[in-house]
CSV table of C-alpha atoms in Angstrom, one decimal:
chain,number,residue,atom,x,y,z
A,16,MET,CA,-33.5,0.2,-7.6
A,17,ALA,CA,-33.7,0.8,-3.8
A,18,ILE,CA,-31.5,3.6,-2.6
A,19,THR,CA,-30.7,3.6,1.1
A,20,LYS,CA,-29.3,6.5,3.0
A,21,PRO,CA,-26.2,5.6,5.1
A,22,GLU,CA,-28.0,6.5,8.4
A,23,ALA,CA,-30.8,4.1,7.4
A,24,MET,CA,-28.5,1.2,6.7
A,25,ASN,CA,-28.8,-1.8,8.9
A,26,PHE,CA,-26.1,-4.5,9.0
A,27,SER,CA,-27.7,-6.6,11.7
A,28,ASP,CA,-28.7,-9.2,9.0
A,29,LYS,CA,-25.4,-9.1,7.0
A,30,ASN,CA,-24.2,-12.5,6.2
A,31,ILE,CA,-20.4,-13.1,6.5
A,32,ILE,CA,-18.2,-15.3,4.4
A,33,MET,CA,-15.1,-16.4,6.3
A,34,ILE,CA,-12.1,-18.6,5.5
A,35,ILE,CA,-10.4,-20.5,8.3
A,36,SER,CA,-7.2,-22.3,7.4
A,37,GLY,CA,-4.8,-24.3,9.5
A,38,LEU,CA,-2.7,-27.3,9.9
A,39,PRO,CA,-4.5,-30.6,10.7
A,40,GLY,CA,-5.3,-30.8,14.4
A,41,THR,CA,-5.6,-27.1,15.2
A,42,GLY,CA,-9.3,-27.3,15.8
A,43,LYS,CA,-10.8,-25.8,12.7
A,44,THR,CA,-14.0,-27.8,12.7
A,45,THR,CA,-14.8,-27.2,16.4
A,46,LEU,CA,-14.1,-23.5,15.9
A,47,ALA,CA,-16.3,-23.3,12.8
A,48,LEU,CA,-19.1,-25.0,14.8
A,49,SER,CA,-19.1,-22.0,17.2
A,50,ALA,CA,-20.8,-19.9,14.5
A,51,PRO,CA,-24.6,-19.3,14.8
A,52,ASP,CA,-26.9,-22.2,13.9
A,53,VAL,CA,-24.5,-24.3,11.9
A,54,LEU,CA,-25.1,-26.9,9.2
A,55,LEU,CA,-21.7,-28.6,8.5
A,56,ILE,CA,-21.2,-29.9,4.9
A,57,ASP,CA,-18.8,-32.7,5.9
A,58,THR,CA,-16.8,-33.6,2.8
A,59,ASP,CA,-13.8,-34.6,4.9
A,60,GLU,CA,-15.2,-36.6,7.8
A,61,GLY,CA,-14.2,-33.7,10.1
A,62,MET,CA,-17.2,-34.2,12.5
A,63,ALA,CA,-15.8,-37.5,13.6
A,64,ARG,CA,-12.9,-35.6,15.3
A,65,VAL,CA,-15.1,-33.1,17.1
A,66,ASN,CA,-15.9,-33.6,20.8
A,67,PRO,CA,-19.5,-35.0,20.9
A,68,ALA,CA,-20.6,-32.2,23.2
A,69,HIS,CA,-19.9,-29.7,20.4
A,70,ARG,CA,-21.3,-31.6,17.4
A,71,LYS,CA,-23.9,-30.0,15.2
A,72,ASP,CA,-26.1,-31.1,12.3
A,73,ALA,CA,-24.1,-32.4,9.4
A,74,SER,CA,-24.6,-33.1,5.7
A,75,ILE,CA,-22.5,-36.1,4.6
A,76,CYS,CA,-22.5,-36.1,0.8
A,77,LYS,CA,-20.7,-38.0,-1.9
A,78,THR,CA,-21.4,-35.8,-4.9
A,79,TYR,CA,-21.6,-32.0,-5.6
A,80,GLU,CA,-25.3,-32.4,-6.6
A,81,GLU,CA,-26.1,-33.8,-3.1
A,82,VAL,CA,-24.3,-30.9,-1.5
A,83,LEU,CA,-26.4,-28.4,-3.5
A,84,ALA,CA,-29.6,-30.3,-2.6
A,85,ASP,CA,-28.7,-30.3,1.2
A,86,ILE,CA,-27.9,-26.6,1.0
A,87,LYS,CA,-31.3,-25.9,-0.6
A,88,ALA,CA,-33.0,-27.9,2.1
A,89,ALA,CA,-31.2,-26.0,4.8
A,90,GLU,CA,-32.7,-22.6,3.8
A,91,GLY,CA,-34.7,-21.2,6.6
A,92,HIS,CA,-33.4,-23.8,9.1
A,93,TYR,CA,-29.8,-22.8,9.6
A,94,LYS,CA,-27.9,-19.5,9.8
A,95,THR,CA,-24.4,-20.7,8.9
A,96,ILE,CA,-23.1,-23.2,6.4
A,97,VAL,CA,-19.7,-24.6,7.2
A,98,VAL,CA,-17.9,-26.3,4.3
A,99,ASP,CA,-15.4,-28.8,5.7
A,100,THR,CA,-13.1,-28.8,3.8
A,101,CYS,CA,-13.4,-26.5,0.8
A,102,GLY,CA,-10.5,-28.3,-0.8
A,103,ALA,CA,-12.5,-31.5,-0.8
A,104,LEU,CA,-15.6,-29.6,-2.1
A,105,ILE,CA,-13.6,-28.4,-5.1
A,106,GLU,CA,-12.7,-32.0,-5.8
A,107,TYR,CA,-16.4,-32.8,-5.8
A,108,MET,CA,-16.9,-29.9,-8.2
A,109,LYS,CA,-14.2,-31.3,-10.5
A,110,ASP,CA,-16.0,-34.7,-10.5
A,111,TRP,CA,-19.4,-32.9,-11.2
A,112,ALA,CA,-17.8,-30.8,-14.0
A,113,MET,CA,-16.4,-33.9,-15.7
A,114,ARG,CA,-19.7,-35.7,-15.5
A,115,THR,CA,-21.8,-32.8,-16.7
A,116,ASP,CA,-19.7,-30.9,-19.2
A,117,PRO,CA,-17.6,-32.6,-21.9
A,118,LYS,CA,-15.2,-29.6,-22.0
A,119,ALA,CA,-14.0,-30.3,-18.5
A,120,SER,CA,-12.3,-33.6,-19.6
A,121,LYS,CA,-9.2,-34.0,-21.6
A,122,LYS,CA,-9.0,-36.8,-24.2
A,123,ASP,CA,-6.8,-38.8,-21.9
A,124,GLY,CA,-9.4,-38.6,-19.1
A,125,GLY,CA,-7.6,-35.9,-17.1
A,126,PHE,CA,-9.1,-32.6,-16.0
A,127,SER,CA,-8.9,-29.9,-18.7
A,128,LEU,CA,-7.9,-26.2,-18.4
A,129,GLN,CA,-11.5,-25.3,-19.4
A,130,GLY,CA,-12.6,-27.5,-16.5
A,131,TYR,CA,-10.8,-25.3,-14.1
A,132,GLY,CA,-12.6,-22.3,-15.6
A,133,ILE,CA,-15.9,-24.1,-15.0
A,134,ILE,CA,-15.2,-24.8,-11.3
A,135,LYS,CA,-13.9,-21.3,-10.7
A,136,SER,CA,-17.1,-19.8,-12.1
A,137,GLU,CA,-19.1,-22.3,-10.1
A,138,PHE,CA,-17.3,-21.5,-6.9
A,139,ILE,CA,-18.0,-17.7,-7.4
A,140,ARG,CA,-21.7,-18.5,-8.2
A,141,LEU,CA,-22.1,-20.8,-5.2
A,142,SER,CA,-20.5,-18.3,-2.8
A,143,ALA,CA,-22.8,-15.5,-4.0
A,144,GLU,CA,-25.8,-17.8,-3.7
A,145,LEU,CA,-24.9,-19.0,-0.2
A,146,ARG,CA,-24.3,-15.4,1.0
A,147,LYS,CA,-27.9,-14.5,0.2
A,148,LYS,CA,-29.2,-17.0,2.8
A,149,PHE,CA,-26.4,-17.9,5.2
A,150,ASN,CA,-23.1,-17.0,6.8
A,151,VAL,CA,-20.5,-19.2,5.2
A,152,ILE,CA,-17.3,-20.7,6.6
A,153,PHE,CA,-14.9,-22.3,4.2
A,154,LEU,CA,-12.4,-24.5,6.1
A,155,PHE,CA,-9.1,-25.4,4.4
A,156,HIS,CA,-6.3,-27.6,5.5
A,157,GLU,CA,-2.8,-26.0,5.1
A,158,ASN,CA,0.5,-27.3,4.0
A,159,MET,CA,3.7,-25.9,5.5
A,160,THR,CA,6.3,-25.2,2.8
A,161,LYS,CA,9.9,-24.1,3.6
A,162,VAL,CA,12.0,-22.0,1.3
A,163,ASP,CA,15.4,-21.4,2.8
A,164,GLU,CA,14.7,-20.3,6.3
A,165,ASN,CA,11.2,-19.0,5.5
A,166,VAL,CA,8.1,-21.0,6.3
A,167,PHE,CA,4.9,-20.4,4.4
A,168,TYR,CA,1.5,-21.9,5.1
A,169,GLU,CA,-0.5,-22.6,2.0
A,170,LEU,CA,-4.1,-23.7,1.5
A,171,VAL,CA,-4.5,-27.3,0.4
A,172,VAL,CA,-6.6,-26.7,-2.7
A,173,GLU,CA,-6.1,-27.1,-6.5
A,174,GLY,CA,-3.4,-24.6,-7.4
A,175,SER,CA,-5.3,-22.4,-9.9
A,176,THR,CA,-8.3,-22.0,-7.6
A,177,ARG,CA,-6.2,-20.9,-4.6
A,178,THR,CA,-6.2,-17.2,-5.5
A,179,LEU,CA,-9.9,-17.2,-6.3
A,180,VAL,CA,-11.3,-18.7,-3.1
A,181,TYR,CA,-10.3,-15.6,-1.1
A,182,GLN,CA,-12.2,-13.3,-3.3
A,183,PRO,CA,-15.8,-13.7,-2.0
A,184,ALA,CA,-14.5,-13.9,1.6
A,185,ASP,CA,-15.0,-10.9,4.0
A,186,LEU,CA,-12.6,-12.4,6.4
A,187,ALA,CA,-9.8,-15.0,6.2
A,188,ALA,CA,-7.8,-16.2,9.1
A,189,HIS,CA,-4.9,-18.6,9.7
A,190,LEU,CA,-5.5,-20.7,12.8
A,191,PHE,CA,-2.4,-21.7,14.6
A,192,ILE,CA,-1.1,-22.8,18.0
A,193,GLN,CA,1.8,-20.9,19.7
A,194,THR,CA,3.1,-21.6,23.2
A,195,GLY,CA,0.0,-23.6,23.9
A,196,LYS,CA,-2.4,-20.9,22.9
A,197,ARG,CA,-4.6,-20.8,19.7
A,198,TYR,CA,-4.7,-17.7,17.6
A,199,LEU,CA,-6.5,-16.5,14.5
A,200,GLY,CA,-4.3,-14.3,12.3
A,201,PHE,CA,-6.4,-11.9,10.2
A,202,THR,CA,-3.7,-9.7,8.8
A,203,PRO,CA,-1.7,-11.2,5.9
A,204,THR,CA,2.0,-11.8,6.6
A,205,GLU,CA,5.0,-13.3,4.8
A,206,GLN,CA,4.1,-16.6,6.5
A,207,TYR,CA,0.4,-16.9,5.6
A,208,SER,CA,-2.5,-15.4,3.6
A,209,ALA,CA,-5.3,-13.7,5.4
A,210,LYS,CA,-7.9,-11.0,5.0
A,211,SER,CA,-8.9,-8.4,7.6
A,212,ALA,CA,-12.0,-6.2,7.4
A,213,TYR,CA,-14.6,-4.4,9.5
A,214,GLY,CA,-12.1,-3.7,12.3
A,215,ILE,CA,-11.2,-7.4,12.7
A,216,ARG,CA,-7.4,-7.6,12.2
A,217,GLY,CA,-4.2,-8.8,13.6
A,218,LEU,CA,-4.0,-11.7,16.0
A,219,ILE,CA,-7.1,-12.8,18.0
A,220,GLU,CA,-6.7,-15.4,20.7
A,221,VAL,CA,-9.2,-18.2,20.6
A,222,PRO,CA,-9.8,-19.2,24.2
A,223,GLU,CA,-9.6,-22.8,25.2
A,224,LEU,CA,-13.0,-24.5,25.3
A,225,LYS,CA,-13.6,-25.9,28.7
A,226,ASP,CA,-16.2,-28.5,29.6
A,227,GLY,CA,-19.6,-27.1,30.0
A,228,GLU,CA,-18.8,-23.8,28.3
A,229,PRO,CA,-20.8,-22.8,25.2
A,230,ASN,CA,-18.9,-23.1,21.9
A,231,ASP,CA,-19.8,-19.6,20.6
A,232,PHE,CA,-16.6,-17.8,19.7
A,233,LEU,CA,-17.6,-17.1,16.1
A,234,THR,CA,-21.1,-16.2,17.0
A,235,ARG,CA,-19.6,-13.4,19.2
A,236,LEU,CA,-17.1,-12.5,16.4
A,237,PHE,CA,-19.8,-12.1,13.8
A,238,ALA,CA,-21.8,-10.0,16.2
A,239,GLN,CA,-18.7,-7.8,16.7
A,240,VAL,CA,-18.4,-7.5,12.9
A,241,ARG,CA,-22.0,-6.3,12.6
A,242,LYS,CA,-21.5,-3.9,15.5
A,243,ASN,CA,-18.4,-2.4,13.9
A,244,LEU,CA,-20.2,-2.0,10.6
A,245,ASP,CA,-23.0,-0.2,12.3
A,246,ALA,CA,-20.7,2.1,14.2
A,247,GLU,CA,-18.6,2.8,11.1
A,248,ALA,CA,-21.7,3.6,9.0
A,249,LYS,CA,-23.0,6.0,11.8
A,250,THR,CA,-19.6,7.8,12.0
A,251,LEU,CA,-19.2,8.1,8.3
A,252,SER,CA,-22.7,9.0,7.4
A,253,PRO,CA,-22.4,12.8,8.0
A,254,GLN,CA,-19.1,12.8,6.1
A,255,GLN,CA,-20.5,10.9,3.2
A,256,ASP,CA,-23.5,13.3,2.9
A,257,GLN,CA,-21.1,16.3,3.0
A,258,TYR,CA,-18.8,14.5,0.5
A,259,LYS,CA,-21.7,14.1,-2.0
A,260,GLU,CA,-22.7,17.7,-1.7
A,261,VAL,CA,-19.2,19.0,-2.1
A,262,MET,CA,-18.5,16.7,-5.1
A,263,ASP,CA,-21.8,17.8,-6.8
A,264,ALA,CA,-20.6,21.4,-6.3
A,265,VAL,CA,-17.1,20.5,-7.7
A,266,LYS,CA,-18.7,19.1,-10.9
A,267,ARG,CA,-20.9,22.1,-11.3
A,268,VAL,CA,-18.1,24.7,-10.8
A,269,CYS,CA,-15.8,22.8,-13.2
A,270,ALA,CA,-18.5,22.6,-15.8
A,271,GLU,CA,-19.0,26.3,-15.6
A,272,LEU,CA,-15.4,27.0,-16.5
A,273,THR,CA,-15.1,27.8,-20.2
A,274,LYS,CA,-12.5,30.5,-20.6
A,275,PRO,CA,-8.9,31.1,-19.2
A,276,GLU,CA,-10.1,34.4,-17.4
A,277,GLN,CA,-12.4,32.3,-15.2
A,278,ALA,CA,-9.8,29.7,-14.2
A,279,ALA,CA,-8.3,31.5,-11.2
A,280,ASP,CA,-11.8,32.2,-9.7
A,281,THR,CA,-12.9,28.6,-10.4
A,282,LYS,CA,-9.8,27.3,-8.6
A,283,GLU,CA,-10.5,29.6,-5.6
A,284,MET,CA,-14.1,28.5,-5.5
A,285,LEU,CA,-13.1,24.9,-5.5
A,286,MET,CA,-10.6,25.3,-2.7
A,287,ASN,CA,-13.1,27.2,-0.6
A,288,LEU,CA,-15.6,24.4,-0.5
A,289,PRO,CA,-16.1,22.6,2.8
A,290,HIS,CA,-13.9,19.6,1.8
A,291,VAL,CA,-14.2,16.3,3.5
A,292,LEU,CA,-12.7,12.8,2.9
A,293,THR,CA,-10.6,13.1,-0.3
A,294,SER,CA,-12.8,15.7,-2.0
A,295,GLU,CA,-10.1,18.4,-2.1
A,296,LYS,CA,-7.7,16.1,-4.0
A,297,GLU,CA,-10.5,15.0,-6.3
A,298,ALA,CA,-11.5,18.6,-6.9
A,299,LYS,CA,-7.9,19.5,-7.9
A,300,ALA,CA,-7.8,16.5,-10.2
A,301,MET,CA,-11.1,17.5,-11.8
A,302,PHE,CA,-9.9,21.1,-12.2
A,303,SER,CA,-6.7,19.9,-14.0
A,304,LYS,CA,-8.7,17.7,-16.3
A,305,ARG,CA,-11.1,20.5,-17.2
A,306,LEU,CA,-8.1,22.8,-18.0
A,307,LYS,CA,-6.7,20.1,-20.2
A,308,GLU,CA,-10.0,19.7,-22.0
A,309,LEU,CA,-10.1,23.5,-22.7
A,310,ASN,CA,-6.4,23.6,-23.6
A,311,ILE,CA,-5.8,26.1,-20.8
A,312,VAL,CA,-2.4,26.2,-19.1
A,313,TRP,CA,-0.8,28.2,-16.3
A,314,ASN,CA,1.7,30.8,-17.5
A,315,SER,CA,4.1,31.3,-14.6
A,316,ALA,CA,5.8,34.3,-16.1
A,317,ALA,CA,2.5,36.1,-16.7
A,318,LYS,CA,1.1,34.6,-13.6
A,319,ALA,CA,-2.2,33.9,-15.4
A,320,TYR,CA,-4.1,31.1,-17.0
A,321,GLN,CA,-4.1,31.3,-20.8
A,322,TYR,CA,-4.7,29.1,-23.8
A,323,ALA,CA,-1.8,26.8,-24.7
A,324,GLU,CA,0.1,28.0,-27.8
B,19,MET,CA,17.0,27.0,0.5
B,20,GLN,CA,17.6,23.3,1.3
B,21,ASN,CA,17.8,20.8,-1.6
B,22,LYS,CA,14.8,18.5,-2.1
B,23,PHE,CA,14.8,15.2,-3.8
B,24,ARG,CA,12.0,13.5,-5.7
B,25,LEU,CA,11.1,10.0,-4.6
B,26,THR,CA,8.5,7.7,-6.3
B,27,GLN,CA,7.2,4.3,-5.4
B,28,SER,CA,8.6,3.0,-8.8
B,29,LEU,CA,12.1,3.9,-7.8
B,30,MET,CA,11.6,2.4,-4.4
B,31,SER,CA,10.3,-0.8,-6.0
B,32,ALA,CA,13.3,-1.0,-8.3
B,33,TYR,CA,15.5,-0.6,-5.3
B,34,LEU,CA,13.7,-3.4,-3.4
B,35,TRP,CA,14.0,-5.7,-6.5
B,36,THR,CA,17.7,-5.6,-6.1
B,37,PHE,CA,17.3,-8.1,-3.2
B,38,LYS,CA,14.9,-10.4,-5.1
B,39,LYS,CA,16.0,-10.5,-8.7
B,40,GLU,CA,19.2,-11.5,-10.3
B,41,ASP,CA,19.5,-8.6,-12.6
B,42,GLY,CA,17.7,-6.3,-10.1
B,43,TYR,CA,20.7,-4.2,-9.4
B,44,ASP,CA,21.2,-3.3,-13.1
B,45,GLU,CA,17.6,-2.5,-13.4
B,46,PHE,CA,17.8,-0.3,-10.4
B,47,ILE,CA,20.8,1.6,-11.7
B,48,ALA,CA,18.8,2.2,-15.0
B,49,ALA,CA,15.8,3.5,-12.9
B,50,LEU,CA,18.1,5.7,-10.8
B,51,ASN,CA,19.5,7.2,-14.0
B,52,ARG,CA,16.0,7.8,-15.1
B,53,GLU,CA,16.5,5.8,-18.3
B,54,LYS,CA,13.4,5.2,-20.3
B,55,LYS,CA,12.5,1.5,-20.2
B,56,GLN,CA,11.2,-0.3,-23.2
B,57,PRO,CA,7.8,-1.6,-22.3
B,58,THR,CA,7.5,-5.4,-22.4
B,59,VAL,CA,4.6,-7.2,-24.0
B,60,ALA,CA,3.0,-7.8,-20.6
B,61,MET,CA,3.3,-4.1,-19.8
B,62,LEU,CA,1.7,-3.1,-23.1
B,63,GLU,CA,-1.1,-5.6,-22.4
B,64,GLY,CA,-1.6,-4.0,-19.0
B,65,ILE,CA,-1.8,-0.5,-20.5
B,66,ARG,CA,-4.3,-1.7,-23.0
B,67,PHE,CA,-6.5,-3.3,-20.3
B,68,GLU,CA,-6.4,0.0,-18.3
B,69,ASN,CA,-7.3,2.0,-21.4
B,70,VAL,CA,-10.3,-0.2,-22.0
B,71,LEU,CA,-11.4,0.1,-18.3
B,72,ASN,CA,-11.0,3.9,-18.4
B,73,SER,CA,-13.0,4.2,-21.6
B,74,VAL,CA,-15.8,2.2,-20.0
B,75,LEU,CA,-15.6,4.5,-17.0
B,76,LEU,CA,-16.0,7.4,-19.3
B,77,GLY,CA,-19.2,5.9,-20.7
B,78,GLU,CA,-18.1,3.7,-23.6
B,79,HIS,CA,-20.1,0.5,-24.1
B,80,LEU,CA,-18.2,-2.8,-24.4
B,81,PRO,CA,-19.6,-5.3,-26.9
B,82,GLU,CA,-20.9,-8.5,-25.4
B,83,ASP,CA,-18.2,-10.6,-27.0
B,84,HIS,CA,-15.3,-8.4,-25.9
B,85,GLU,CA,-12.5,-10.6,-24.5
B,86,TRP,CA,-12.5,-8.6,-21.2
B,87,LYS,CA,-16.2,-8.0,-20.9
B,88,PHE,CA,-16.7,-9.8,-17.6
B,89,PRO,CA,-13.7,-8.4,-15.6
B,90,ILE,CA,-14.0,-4.8,-17.0
B,91,THR,CA,-17.7,-4.7,-16.2
B,92,GLU,CA,-17.1,-5.8,-12.6
B,93,MET,CA,-14.2,-3.4,-12.1
B,94,ALA,CA,-16.0,-0.4,-13.7
B,95,THR,CA,-19.0,-1.0,-11.4
B,96,GLU,CA,-16.7,-0.7,-8.4
B,97,LEU,CA,-14.7,2.3,-9.7
B,98,TRP,CA,-17.6,4.3,-11.1
B,99,GLY,CA,-17.4,8.0,-10.3
B,100,ALA,CA,-13.8,7.8,-9.1
B,101,GLN,CA,-11.2,10.4,-10.2
B,102,GLN,CA,-8.7,8.8,-12.6
B,103,GLN,CA,-4.9,9.4,-12.7
B,104,VAL,CA,-4.7,11.7,-9.8
B,105,THR,CA,-1.2,13.2,-9.6
B,106,LEU,CA,0.0,14.0,-6.1
B,107,PHE,CA,3.0,15.4,-4.3
B,108,ARG,CA,3.8,15.6,-0.6
B,109,GLU,CA,6.9,16.5,1.2
B,110,ILE,CA,8.7,14.6,3.9
B,111,ASN,CA,11.8,15.1,5.9
B,112,VAL,CA,13.8,12.0,6.9
B,113,ASP,CA,17.0,12.4,9.0
B,114,GLY,CA,17.3,16.0,7.9
B,115,VAL,CA,16.9,15.3,4.2
B,116,ASP,CA,13.9,16.8,2.3
B,117,PHE,CA,12.1,14.5,-0.1
B,118,LEU,CA,9.2,15.2,-2.4
B,119,ILE,CA,7.0,12.1,-2.7
B,120,HIS,CA,5.4,11.9,-6.0
B,121,GLY,CA,2.8,9.5,-7.2
B,122,VAL,CA,-0.1,9.0,-9.7
B,123,LEU,CA,-3.1,7.2,-8.2
B,124,ASP,CA,-5.1,5.2,-10.7
B,125,TYR,CA,-8.4,5.9,-8.9
B,126,LEU,CA,-9.5,8.0,-5.9
B,127,ARG,CA,-13.0,8.3,-4.5
B,128,ALA,CA,-14.4,9.3,-1.1
B,129,GLY,CA,-11.4,8.2,1.0
B,130,HIS,CA,-10.5,5.1,-1.0
B,131,ILE,CA,-7.5,4.5,-3.3
B,132,TRP,CA,-7.5,1.8,-6.0
B,133,ASP,CA,-4.6,0.7,-8.1
B,134,CYS,CA,-5.5,-1.4,-11.2
B,135,LYS,CA,-3.2,-4.3,-12.2
B,136,PHE,CA,-3.4,-6.7,-15.1
B,137,SER,CA,-1.6,-9.9,-14.3
B,138,LYS,CA,-1.9,-13.0,-16.4
B,139,ARG,CA,-0.5,-15.1,-13.5
B,140,TYR,CA,-1.8,-13.5,-10.3
B,141,GLU,CA,-0.7,-15.1,-7.1
B,142,LEU,CA,-2.4,-14.4,-3.8
B,143,ASN,CA,-0.9,-11.5,-1.8
B,144,LYS,CA,1.2,-10.5,-4.7
B,145,TYR,CA,1.2,-6.9,-3.5
B,146,LEU,CA,1.8,-7.6,0.2
B,147,GLY,CA,5.0,-5.6,1.0
B,148,SER,CA,4.8,-3.5,-2.1
B,149,PRO,CA,6.1,0.1,-1.3
B,150,GLN,CA,3.3,1.4,-3.4
B,151,THR,CA,0.8,0.9,-0.5
B,152,PRO,CA,2.7,3.0,2.1
B,153,PHE,CA,3.7,5.6,-0.5
B,154,TYR,CA,0.2,6.2,-1.8
B,155,MET,CA,-1.3,6.1,1.7
B,156,TYR,CA,1.3,8.8,2.7
B,157,LEU,CA,0.2,10.9,-0.3
B,158,VAL,CA,-3.4,10.7,0.8
B,159,PRO,CA,-3.3,10.9,4.6
B,160,GLU,CA,-7.1,11.1,4.7
B,161,ALA,CA,-7.6,7.8,2.8
B,162,PHE,CA,-9.0,4.8,4.8
B,163,ASP,CA,-7.5,2.1,2.6
B,164,MET,CA,-5.9,1.1,-0.7
B,165,THR,CA,-7.2,-1.7,-2.9
B,166,TYR,CA,-5.3,-3.4,-5.6
B,167,ILE,CA,-7.9,-4.4,-8.1
B,168,ILE,CA,-6.4,-7.1,-10.3
B,169,SER,CA,-7.5,-9.0,-13.3
B,170,ASP,CA,-6.0,-11.9,-15.2
B,171,GLY,CA,-8.3,-11.1,-18.1
B,172,LYS,CA,-11.0,-13.5,-16.9
B,173,TYR,CA,-11.5,-12.9,-13.1
B,174,VAL,CA,-11.2,-10.0,-10.8
B,175,TYR,CA,-9.1,-10.3,-7.6
B,176,ARG,CA,-8.7,-7.8,-4.8
B,177,GLU,CA,-6.1,-7.0,-2.2
B,178,LYS,CA,-7.3,-4.4,0.3
B,179,TYR,CA,-5.0,-2.8,2.7
B,180,PRO,CA,-6.6,-0.7,5.5
B,181,ARG,CA,-4.5,2.1,6.9
B,182,GLU,CA,-4.1,0.3,10.2
B,183,ILE,CA,-2.0,-2.4,8.7
B,184,VAL,CA,0.1,-0.2,6.3
B,185,ASP,CA,3.7,0.6,7.4
B,186,PRO,CA,5.0,4.2,7.6
B,187,ILE,CA,7.3,5.2,4.7
B,188,GLU,CA,10.2,6.5,6.8
B,189,PRO,CA,12.0,3.2,7.3
B,190,TYR,CA,11.8,2.5,3.5
B,191,ILE,CA,13.4,5.9,2.8
B,192,ARG,CA,16.0,5.4,5.5
B,193,ASN,CA,17.0,1.9,4.1
B,194,PHE,CA,17.1,3.3,0.6
B,195,MET,CA,19.4,6.1,1.6
B,196,GLN,CA,21.7,3.6,3.4
B,197,PHE,CA,21.8,1.4,0.3
B,198,LEU,CA,22.7,4.4,-1.9
B,199,ASP,CA,25.5,5.3,0.5
B,200,MET,CA,26.9,1.8,0.7
B,201,HIS,CA,27.0,1.5,-3.1
B,202,ASN,CA,28.3,5.0,-3.7
B,203,LEU,CA,25.2,6.0,-5.5
B,204,VAL,CA,24.2,9.1,-3.6
B,205,ASN,CA,25.7,11.4,-6.2
B,206,ILE,CA,23.6,9.9,-9.0
B,207,TYR,CA,20.5,10.2,-6.9
B,208,THR,CA,21.0,13.8,-5.9
B,209,GLU,CA,21.9,14.8,-9.4
B,210,LYS,CA,19.1,13.0,-11.2
B,211,TRP,CA,16.3,13.4,-8.7
B,212,ARG,CA,16.9,16.9,-7.3
B,213,VAL,CA,13.7,19.1,-7.5
B,214,ASN,CA,14.4,22.4,-9.2
């Protein structure tokens, strides 16, 4: 095991997994291509709709095995893998599961419940594998559903996998156009799902890409994520060190409590520690737990700790 | 001394369900009257899941073929070292009324709150808008975030709410009091939830 002190942590190489979802025509593919050194896994012919000036290398595959082979070949040559779209990739996974695992097929030829289990596990495995080597951007089309007056934007992906695809993602944003401007929404609302982290939250405007300008919006966003992570680690580092010291002291003081006569002093000692973060509340909880273990209670009439009767 | 009234996120949730569920109002009245609710099968399953998780956090080993081996192991790794079942109280005055907010956090560690959920049919953002988030964040003003760590028995899902996106609790309390007033329920609340 390699233990790293917070002050020695370096997030400059941290790979980021991000979901971008939006209605067709909002510019998801072009935006995804603004990430650093992209290879696009084009399962949806998305590259054809991109302005030629902004096109990047693409892998055009027909099976899941081909996708895996191209990803393997991309190691060391690209920094970001864009899956366009992830909904189509999951369809490839279904086909792969049915061809390679008999449990994935029902007798009538349909896709079985176990099959969904197989692709869920495969999606988690693939995400974890990809993160080791690349930033990953999963693109999803969205459907707009209307219930009464309320509009909800939902990922176009097999129902049971919808909840799962968000899990490995660090960030998830809904891309939309409002009054002629494009925005990424990182904070979940009643209208769309999203995921904010590392200080990236709320609405961020995606500037219009003018001729001759570099397409580097996500490259800058990822750099900001790493900068925020570094800044957060540096700010929290002294607090985390102090927290660890205080909690070690809390454990020691609580373990030394064995009799009701010691309880008041123990409590005072615990409260006088140089608390930080949530250590004071945790110390109180640990003290209460210790009293319970020892069958000690507070007698308010006698104003003293004593064994419960 | 001015009267003070206890308020929990469960009572607040019961109140909010009156707008979403057909029999929500009756269930809220039962909660307001502090009637003990018979646990459903789903609730019992959730309790069993949490008990297994807590026993693993206390050092128990799960057999390889345990039905929840995968999600429990993943959750226990994340929650290792956290204090379990942390009971907290904090006062608040809203429009001249004193309330005592009361809650029991599932897990607390180093500025982070977790709430464990067992949900056979988990839907994305299920806990978005849950009053539990602002209430627990109010109880722990020094917390950075609150994470719902959810399992359907096979997989683990997370919904993390950083403090910056969590609403304050005052509007919830204000709306709740207006609702009680409109439905002539203030007397029941003040009688059943007064802090002695």
